[in-house]
Coordinates of C-alpha atoms and ligand atoms in Angstrom, one line a residue:
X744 CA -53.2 32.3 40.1
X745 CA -52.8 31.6 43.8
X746 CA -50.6 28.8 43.8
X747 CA -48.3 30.4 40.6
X748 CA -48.1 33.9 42.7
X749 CA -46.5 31.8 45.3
X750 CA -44.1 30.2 43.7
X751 CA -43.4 33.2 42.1
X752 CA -42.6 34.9 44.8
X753 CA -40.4 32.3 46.6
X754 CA -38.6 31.7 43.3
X755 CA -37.7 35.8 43.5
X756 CA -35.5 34.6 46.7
X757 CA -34.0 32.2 44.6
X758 CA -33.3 33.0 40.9
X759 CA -32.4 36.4 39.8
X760 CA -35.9 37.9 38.7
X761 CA -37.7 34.6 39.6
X762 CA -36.7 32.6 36.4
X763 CA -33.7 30.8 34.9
X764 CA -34.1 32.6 31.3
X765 CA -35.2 36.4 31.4
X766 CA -38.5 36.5 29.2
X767 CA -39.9 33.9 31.7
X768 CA -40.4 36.8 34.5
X769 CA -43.2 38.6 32.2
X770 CA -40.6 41.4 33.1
X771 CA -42.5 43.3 29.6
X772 CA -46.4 42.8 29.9
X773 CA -45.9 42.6 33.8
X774 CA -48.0 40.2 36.0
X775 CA -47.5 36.6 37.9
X776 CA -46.6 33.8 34.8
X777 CA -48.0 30.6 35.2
X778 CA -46.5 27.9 36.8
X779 CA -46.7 24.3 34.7
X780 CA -47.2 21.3 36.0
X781 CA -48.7 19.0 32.9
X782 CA -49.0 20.0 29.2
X783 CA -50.7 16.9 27.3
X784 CA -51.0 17.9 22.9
X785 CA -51.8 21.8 22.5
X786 CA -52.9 22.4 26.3
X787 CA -51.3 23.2 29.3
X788 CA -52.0 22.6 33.0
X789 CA -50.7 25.2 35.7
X790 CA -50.7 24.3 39.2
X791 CA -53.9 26.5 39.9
X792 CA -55.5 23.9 37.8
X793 CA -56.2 26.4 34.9
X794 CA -56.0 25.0 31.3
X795 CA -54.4 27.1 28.7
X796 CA -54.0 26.3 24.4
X797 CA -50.2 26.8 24.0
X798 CA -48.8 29.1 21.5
X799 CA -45.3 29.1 22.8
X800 CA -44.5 25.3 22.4
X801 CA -41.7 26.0 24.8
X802 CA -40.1 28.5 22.7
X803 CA -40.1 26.2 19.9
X804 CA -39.1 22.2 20.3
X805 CA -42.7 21.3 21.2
X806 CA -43.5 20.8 17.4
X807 CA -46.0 17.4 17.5
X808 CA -47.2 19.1 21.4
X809 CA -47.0 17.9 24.9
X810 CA -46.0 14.6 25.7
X811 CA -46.2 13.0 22.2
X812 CA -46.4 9.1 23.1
X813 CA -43.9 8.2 20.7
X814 CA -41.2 10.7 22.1
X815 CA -42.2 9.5 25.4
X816 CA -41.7 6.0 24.9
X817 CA -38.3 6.8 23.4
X818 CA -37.3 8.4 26.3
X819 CA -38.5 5.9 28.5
X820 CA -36.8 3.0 27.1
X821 CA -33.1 5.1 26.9
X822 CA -33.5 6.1 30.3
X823 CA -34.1 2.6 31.4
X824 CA -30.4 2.1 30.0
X825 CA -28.2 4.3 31.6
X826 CA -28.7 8.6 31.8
X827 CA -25.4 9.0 30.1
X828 CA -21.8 7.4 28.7
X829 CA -20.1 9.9 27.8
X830 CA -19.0 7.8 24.9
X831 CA -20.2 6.7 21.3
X832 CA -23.6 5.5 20.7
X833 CA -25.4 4.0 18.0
X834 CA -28.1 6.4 18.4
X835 CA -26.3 9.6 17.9
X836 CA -25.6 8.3 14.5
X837 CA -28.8 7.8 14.3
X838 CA -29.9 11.2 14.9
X839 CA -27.1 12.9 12.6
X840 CA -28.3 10.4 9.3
X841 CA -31.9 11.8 10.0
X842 CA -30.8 15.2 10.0
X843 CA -28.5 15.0 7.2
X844 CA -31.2 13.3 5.2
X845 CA -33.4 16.4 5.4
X846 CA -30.4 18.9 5.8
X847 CA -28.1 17.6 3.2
X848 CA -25.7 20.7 3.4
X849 CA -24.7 19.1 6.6
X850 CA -22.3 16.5 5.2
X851 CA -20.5 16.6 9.0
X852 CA -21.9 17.7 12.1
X853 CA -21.6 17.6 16.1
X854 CA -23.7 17.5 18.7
X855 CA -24.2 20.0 21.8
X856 CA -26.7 20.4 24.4
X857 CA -28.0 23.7 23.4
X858 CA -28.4 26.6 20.3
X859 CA -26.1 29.0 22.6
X860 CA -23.6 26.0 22.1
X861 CA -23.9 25.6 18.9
X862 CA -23.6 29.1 17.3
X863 CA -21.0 29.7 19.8
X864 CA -18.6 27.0 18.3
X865 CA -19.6 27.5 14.9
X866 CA -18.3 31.5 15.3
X867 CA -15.0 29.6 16.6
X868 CA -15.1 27.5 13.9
X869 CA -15.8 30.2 11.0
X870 CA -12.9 32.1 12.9
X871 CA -10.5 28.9 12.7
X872 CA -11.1 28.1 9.2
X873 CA -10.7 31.7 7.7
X874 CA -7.9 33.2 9.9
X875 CA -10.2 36.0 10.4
X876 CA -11.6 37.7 13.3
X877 CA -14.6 40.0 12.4
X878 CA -18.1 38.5 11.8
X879 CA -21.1 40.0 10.6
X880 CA -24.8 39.6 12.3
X881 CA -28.1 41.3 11.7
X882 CA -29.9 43.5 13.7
X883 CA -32.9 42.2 15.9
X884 CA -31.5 38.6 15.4
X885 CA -30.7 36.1 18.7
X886 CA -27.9 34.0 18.4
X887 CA -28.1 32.4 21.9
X888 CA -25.9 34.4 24.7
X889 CA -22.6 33.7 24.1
X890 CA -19.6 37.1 23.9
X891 CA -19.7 37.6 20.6
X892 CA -23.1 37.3 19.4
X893 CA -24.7 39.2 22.2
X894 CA -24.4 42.4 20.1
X895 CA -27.7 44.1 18.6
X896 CA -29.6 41.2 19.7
X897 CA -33.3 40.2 19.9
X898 CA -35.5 37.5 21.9
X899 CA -35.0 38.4 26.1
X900 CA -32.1 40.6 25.4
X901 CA -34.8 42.9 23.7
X902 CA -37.5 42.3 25.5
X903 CA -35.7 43.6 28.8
X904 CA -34.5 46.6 26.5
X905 CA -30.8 45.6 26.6
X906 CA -29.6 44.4 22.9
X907 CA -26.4 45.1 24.3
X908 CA -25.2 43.4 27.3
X909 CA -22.7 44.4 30.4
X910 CA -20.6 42.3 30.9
X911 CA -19.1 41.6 27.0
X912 CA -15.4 43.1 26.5
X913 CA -15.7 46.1 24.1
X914 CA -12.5 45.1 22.5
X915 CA -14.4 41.4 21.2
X916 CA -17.8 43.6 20.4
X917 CA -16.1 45.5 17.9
X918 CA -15.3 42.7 15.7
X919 CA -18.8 41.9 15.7
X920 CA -20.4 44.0 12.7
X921 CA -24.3 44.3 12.3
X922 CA -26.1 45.5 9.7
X923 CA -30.5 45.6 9.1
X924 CA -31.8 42.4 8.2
X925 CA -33.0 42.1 4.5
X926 CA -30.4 44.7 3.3
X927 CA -28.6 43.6 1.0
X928 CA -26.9 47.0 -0.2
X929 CA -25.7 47.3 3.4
X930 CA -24.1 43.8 3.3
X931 CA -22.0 44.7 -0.3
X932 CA -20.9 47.9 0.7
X933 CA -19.3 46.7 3.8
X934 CA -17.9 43.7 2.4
X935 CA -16.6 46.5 -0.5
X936 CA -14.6 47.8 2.4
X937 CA -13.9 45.1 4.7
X938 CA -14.3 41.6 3.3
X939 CA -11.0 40.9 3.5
X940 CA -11.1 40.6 7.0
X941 CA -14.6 39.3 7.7
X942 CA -14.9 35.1 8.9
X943 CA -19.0 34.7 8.6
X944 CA -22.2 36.1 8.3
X945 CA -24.8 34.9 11.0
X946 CA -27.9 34.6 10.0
X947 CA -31.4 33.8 10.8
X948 CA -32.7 32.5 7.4
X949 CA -36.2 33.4 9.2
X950 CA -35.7 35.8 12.2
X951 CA -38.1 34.7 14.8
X952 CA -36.4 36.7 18.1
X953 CA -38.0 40.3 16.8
X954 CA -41.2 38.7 16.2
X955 CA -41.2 36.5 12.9
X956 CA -39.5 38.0 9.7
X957 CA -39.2 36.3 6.8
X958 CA -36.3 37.4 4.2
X959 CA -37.0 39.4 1.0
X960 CA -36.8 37.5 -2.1
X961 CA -32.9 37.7 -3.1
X962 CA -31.4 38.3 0.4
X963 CA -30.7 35.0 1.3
X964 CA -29.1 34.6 -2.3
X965 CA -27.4 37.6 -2.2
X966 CA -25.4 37.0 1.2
X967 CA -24.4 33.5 -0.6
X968 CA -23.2 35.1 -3.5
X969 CA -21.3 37.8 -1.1
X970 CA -19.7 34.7 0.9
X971 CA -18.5 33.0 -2.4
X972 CA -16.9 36.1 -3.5
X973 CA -15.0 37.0 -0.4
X974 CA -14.0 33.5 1.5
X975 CA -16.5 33.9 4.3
X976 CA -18.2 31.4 5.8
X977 CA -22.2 31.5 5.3
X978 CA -24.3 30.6 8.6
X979 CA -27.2 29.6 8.9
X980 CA -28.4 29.9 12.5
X981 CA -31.5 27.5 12.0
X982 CA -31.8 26.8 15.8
X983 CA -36.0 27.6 15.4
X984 CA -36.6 27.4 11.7
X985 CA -35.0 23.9 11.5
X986 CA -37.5 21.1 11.3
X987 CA -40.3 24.0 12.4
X988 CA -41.2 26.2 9.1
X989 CA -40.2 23.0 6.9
X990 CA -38.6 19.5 6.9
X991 CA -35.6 20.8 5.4
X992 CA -35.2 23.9 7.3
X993 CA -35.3 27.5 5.8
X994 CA -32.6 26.3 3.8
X995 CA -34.9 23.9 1.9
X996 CA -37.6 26.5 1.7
X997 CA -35.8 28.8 0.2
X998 CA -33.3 26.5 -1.7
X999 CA -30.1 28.4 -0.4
X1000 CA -27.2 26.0 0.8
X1001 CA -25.1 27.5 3.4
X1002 CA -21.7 26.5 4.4
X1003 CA -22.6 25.6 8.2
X1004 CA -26.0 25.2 9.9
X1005 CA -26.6 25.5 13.5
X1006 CA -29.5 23.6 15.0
X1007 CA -31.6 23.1 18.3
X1008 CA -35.1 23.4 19.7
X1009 CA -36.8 20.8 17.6
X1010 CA -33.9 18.8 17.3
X1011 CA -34.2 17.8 21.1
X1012 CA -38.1 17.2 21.1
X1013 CA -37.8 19.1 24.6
X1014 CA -34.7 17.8 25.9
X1015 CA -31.3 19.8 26.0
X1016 CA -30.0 19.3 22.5
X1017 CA -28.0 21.9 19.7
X1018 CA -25.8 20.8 16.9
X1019 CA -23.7 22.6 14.5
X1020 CA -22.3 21.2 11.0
X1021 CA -21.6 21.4 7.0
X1022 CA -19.1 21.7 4.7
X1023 CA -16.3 18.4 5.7
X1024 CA -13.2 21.0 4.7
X1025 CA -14.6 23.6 7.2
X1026 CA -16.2 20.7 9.8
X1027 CA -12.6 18.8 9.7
X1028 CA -11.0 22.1 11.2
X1029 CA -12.6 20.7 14.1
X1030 CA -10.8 18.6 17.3
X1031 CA -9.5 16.3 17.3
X1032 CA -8.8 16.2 13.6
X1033 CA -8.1 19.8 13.5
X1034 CA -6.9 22.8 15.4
X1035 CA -10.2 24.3 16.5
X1036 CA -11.5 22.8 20.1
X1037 CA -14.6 22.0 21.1
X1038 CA -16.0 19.6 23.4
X1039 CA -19.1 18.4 26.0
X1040 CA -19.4 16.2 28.6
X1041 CA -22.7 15.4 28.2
X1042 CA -22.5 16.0 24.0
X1043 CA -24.8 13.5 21.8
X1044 CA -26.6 12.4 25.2
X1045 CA -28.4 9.4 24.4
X1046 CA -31.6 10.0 25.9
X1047 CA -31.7 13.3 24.4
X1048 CA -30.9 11.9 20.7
X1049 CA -33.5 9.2 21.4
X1050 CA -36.3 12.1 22.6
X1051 CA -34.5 14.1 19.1
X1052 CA -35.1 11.0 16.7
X1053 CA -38.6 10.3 17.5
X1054 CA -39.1 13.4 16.8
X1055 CA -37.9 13.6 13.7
X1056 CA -39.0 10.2 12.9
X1057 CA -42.6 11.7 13.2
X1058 CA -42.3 15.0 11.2
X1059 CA -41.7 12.4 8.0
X1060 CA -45.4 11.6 8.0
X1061 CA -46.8 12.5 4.9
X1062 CA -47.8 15.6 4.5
X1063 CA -46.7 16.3 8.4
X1064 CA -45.3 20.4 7.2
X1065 CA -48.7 20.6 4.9
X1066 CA -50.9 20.5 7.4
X1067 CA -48.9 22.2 10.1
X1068 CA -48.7 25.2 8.0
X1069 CA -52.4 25.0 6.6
X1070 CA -53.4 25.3 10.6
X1071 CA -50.7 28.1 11.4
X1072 CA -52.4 29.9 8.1
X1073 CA -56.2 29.3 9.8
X1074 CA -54.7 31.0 13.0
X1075 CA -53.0 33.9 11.0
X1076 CA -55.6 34.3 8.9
X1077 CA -58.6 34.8 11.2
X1078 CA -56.5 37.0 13.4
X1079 CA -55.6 39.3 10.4
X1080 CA -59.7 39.2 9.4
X1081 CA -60.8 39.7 13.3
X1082 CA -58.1 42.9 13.2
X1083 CA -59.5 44.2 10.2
X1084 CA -63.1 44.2 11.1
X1085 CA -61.6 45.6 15.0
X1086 CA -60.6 48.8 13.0
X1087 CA -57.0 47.2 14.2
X1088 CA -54.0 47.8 12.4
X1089 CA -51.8 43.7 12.6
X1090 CA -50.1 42.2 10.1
X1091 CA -49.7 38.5 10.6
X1092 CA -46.9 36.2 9.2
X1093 CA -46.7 32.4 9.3
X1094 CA -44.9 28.9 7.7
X1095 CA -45.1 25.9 8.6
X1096 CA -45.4 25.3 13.0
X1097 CA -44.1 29.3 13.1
X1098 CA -46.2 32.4 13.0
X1099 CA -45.8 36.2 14.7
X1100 CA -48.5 38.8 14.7
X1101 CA -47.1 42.5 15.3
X1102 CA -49.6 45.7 16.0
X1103 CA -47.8 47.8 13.6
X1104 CA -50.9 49.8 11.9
X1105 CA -50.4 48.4 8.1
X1106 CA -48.0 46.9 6.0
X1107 CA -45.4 43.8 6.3
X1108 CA -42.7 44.5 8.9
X1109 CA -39.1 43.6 7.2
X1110 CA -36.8 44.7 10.1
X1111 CA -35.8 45.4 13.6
X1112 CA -36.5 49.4 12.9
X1113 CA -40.1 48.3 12.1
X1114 CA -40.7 46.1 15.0
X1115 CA -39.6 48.4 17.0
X1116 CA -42.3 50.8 15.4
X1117 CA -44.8 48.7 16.9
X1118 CA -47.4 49.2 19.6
X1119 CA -46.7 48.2 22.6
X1120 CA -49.4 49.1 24.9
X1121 CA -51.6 46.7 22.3
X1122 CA -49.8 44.1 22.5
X1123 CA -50.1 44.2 26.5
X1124 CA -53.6 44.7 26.0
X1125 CA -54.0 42.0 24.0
X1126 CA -51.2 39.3 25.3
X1127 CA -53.2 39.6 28.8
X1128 CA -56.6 39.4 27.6
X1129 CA -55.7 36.6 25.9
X1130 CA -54.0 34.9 29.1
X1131 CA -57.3 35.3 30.8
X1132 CA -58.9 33.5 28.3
X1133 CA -56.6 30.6 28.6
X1134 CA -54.8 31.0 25.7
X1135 CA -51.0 30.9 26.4
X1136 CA -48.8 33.3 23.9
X1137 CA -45.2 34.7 24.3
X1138 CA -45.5 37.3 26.7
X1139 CA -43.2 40.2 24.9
X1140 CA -44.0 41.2 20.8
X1141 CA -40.2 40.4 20.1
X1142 CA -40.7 36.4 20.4
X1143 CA -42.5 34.0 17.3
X1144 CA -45.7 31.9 17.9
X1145 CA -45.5 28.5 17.7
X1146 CA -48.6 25.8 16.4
X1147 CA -47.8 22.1 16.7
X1148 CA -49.1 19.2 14.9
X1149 CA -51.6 18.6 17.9
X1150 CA -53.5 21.5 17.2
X1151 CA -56.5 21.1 16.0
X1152 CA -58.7 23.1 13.9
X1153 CA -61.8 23.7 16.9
X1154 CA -58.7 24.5 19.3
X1155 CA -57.7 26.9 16.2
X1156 CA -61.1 28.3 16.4
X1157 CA -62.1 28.5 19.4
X1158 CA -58.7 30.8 19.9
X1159 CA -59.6 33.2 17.1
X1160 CA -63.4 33.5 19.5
X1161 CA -61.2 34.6 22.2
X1162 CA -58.9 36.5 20.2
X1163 CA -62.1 38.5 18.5
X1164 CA -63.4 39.7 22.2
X1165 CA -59.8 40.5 23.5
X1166 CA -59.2 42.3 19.8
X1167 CA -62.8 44.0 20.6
X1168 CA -61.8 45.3 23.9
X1169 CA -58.3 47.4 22.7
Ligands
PLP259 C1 -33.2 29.8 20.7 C2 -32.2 30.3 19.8 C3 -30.8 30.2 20.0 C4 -30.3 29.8 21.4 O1 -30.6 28.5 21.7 P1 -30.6 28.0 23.3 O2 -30.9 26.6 23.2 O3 -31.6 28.9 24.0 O4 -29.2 28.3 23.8 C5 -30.0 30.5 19.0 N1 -30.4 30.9 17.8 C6 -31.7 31.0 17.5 C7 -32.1 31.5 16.2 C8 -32.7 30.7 18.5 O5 -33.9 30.9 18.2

């Protein structure tokens, strides 16, 4: 860790905490994180020369691994044409048929350059269309860091124990309403009250910023039905679950069509890409053919939405999600087995690239007040053991796992081998 304590430590001088995004610093399970020079498939290289399986994928977009020839290639060739425009290209077109092909609720979209973006304007936009000002979110869920979603929120804003943050205007806080995800009851009665004056729900179809959560059957209905009946605007904030649990999203796992959809992560194969879009009435509300503005200067960049549609263009291989999720299940599986036969008490969750493991002595965890129930001093235990080993997960228990197409079953395996001695040792 020589070289990565170094850097580390110069970086301090530089960047508040050492990082340029909070869960970065470690700041939870403590310790020096690694500093990356190469990743190539499912392993990365730091620059101590230590090889490590990746689990974190970073933080999601990685979904066919580390530079993925074809993605490469992509990007290789646009660069060779010019960074940036800042006009029309052929290829952004591209991207959004792709999308829409998989995602078919989204009948209009734009491009940003990242998920913050993306929710951000679709908030605005939900505001626009309905003439309303409140919206509701869900406790535990991370809706990137903009004002108005940076209430009750999970991913770093947890993991540095600060849902809330300083800094956001008490008077635009209040007119965002939250509520535990996967209750439903909760959702009716306030909409019973105050439905009137409610623009959207926000919601992640999957949370995967308190740990992974996946909705109970008749919650994602129910907040569709609850939209229908009130005017508000149904959002789907599938910034990690699109193209990552399934090749049409949440949404097409669970066959529930929301009004917009906000995207990212996988959308950018690794480079800097969000986009928002759905319904054409609500999406034509939208500058310049309608009052609400949005903008970017480097929106739709085209080496970004060539790095985007190669990746795409490689999830359609047949049976791509089958046996993504039939390796995230080996991993999930053999860590639930391993815990059992440990005397440990982990219950494991997984679909598609997308998995989270939470040390919660028994049962399924279906909410922030669970996850919160969780032990931490485990999960320390463990995460570290595990670095050790060479195995690189999220380092807080309020972030997903993430298993790309380049993962094979022996890296699968020899994981769970490490996992069993770091599980042994707790
Ligand atoms: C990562 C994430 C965001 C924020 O995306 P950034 O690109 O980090 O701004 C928003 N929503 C969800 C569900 C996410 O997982």
């Amino acid at each position: 860790m020589q070289r990565s304590e170094q850097l580390f430590q110069q970086a301090q001088k530089l960047f508040p905490g050492g990082v340029n995004s909070p869960v970065r610093a470690f700041g939870r399970v403590g310790g020096t994180p690694p500093y990356f020079k190469r990743g190539s498939g499912p392993y990365l290289f730091d620059e101590d020369d230590k090889q490590y399986i990746d689990y974190i994928g970073s933080w999601g977009p990685m979904v066919l691994g580390h530079a993925h020839p074809g993605v490469i290639k992509a990007v290789q060739d646009a660069a060779s044409d010019s960074l940036s425009f800042g006009a029309p290209t052929a290829v952004e077109t591209e991207l959004a048929l792709k999308i829409q092909q998989h995602l078919p609720s989204m009948q209009m979209m734009r491009m940003v350059s990242s998920g913050t973006e993306a929710t951000m304007s679709a908030i605005r936009l939900a505001r626009g269309f309905t003439g309303r000002d409140k919206i509701l979110k869900f406790e535990g869920c991370y809706h990137g860091h903009s004002d108005s979603l940076l209430v009750k929120a999970g991913s770093g804003a947890l993991t540095m124990g600060e849902p809330d943050s300083a800094g956001v205007p008490t008077d635009l806080a209040k007119l965002t309403l939250t509520l535990p995800y996967n209750n439903l009851e909760a959702v009716e009665q306030l909409f019973a009250v105050d439905g009137s004056n409610i623009a959207a729900i926000i919601v992640e179809p999957i949370a995967g910023n308190m740990g992974m959560i996946c909705p109970v059957p008749g919650f994602l209905e129910g907040l569709r039905v609850i939209c229908d009946q009130h005017g508000a605007v149904l959002i789907f904030d599938e910034v990690m679950t699109g193209f990552r649990v399934h090749i049409g999203g949440a949404q097409g796992l669970y066959k529930v069509r929301p009004d917009l959809t906000t995207l990212g992560k996988v959308i950018g194969g690794g480079l800097p890409v969000g986009a928002f879009g759905g319904r054409t009435d609500i999406m034509q509300c939208i500058a310049p053919l309608g009052p609400v503005y949005q903008a970017g200067t480097l929106s739709g960049n085209p080496i970004a939405m060539a790095s985007g549609l190669a990746t795409l263009t490689a999830l359609e291989a047949p049976d791509f999600f089958q046996n993504l999720h039939a390796m995230t299940h080996r991993l999930t599986e053999g860590l639930s087995s391993l815990a059992e036969s440990a005397g440990i008490g982990l219950s494991t969750v997984g679909q598609g690239g997308m998995f989270g493991f939470f040390f919660s002595g028994q049962g399924p965890v279906s909410n922030f007040e669970a996850v919160m129930a969780g032990d931490a001093d485990q999960f320390n235990r463990f995460f570290h053991s595990m670095l050790d080993q060479g195995v690189y997960l999220a380092p807080s228990p309020f972030e997903s796992g993430f298993v790309s197409a380049s993962h094979t079953s022996e890296d699968i395996d020899r994981t769970l081998e490490k996992a069993e001695r770091a599980l042994q040792s707790l």
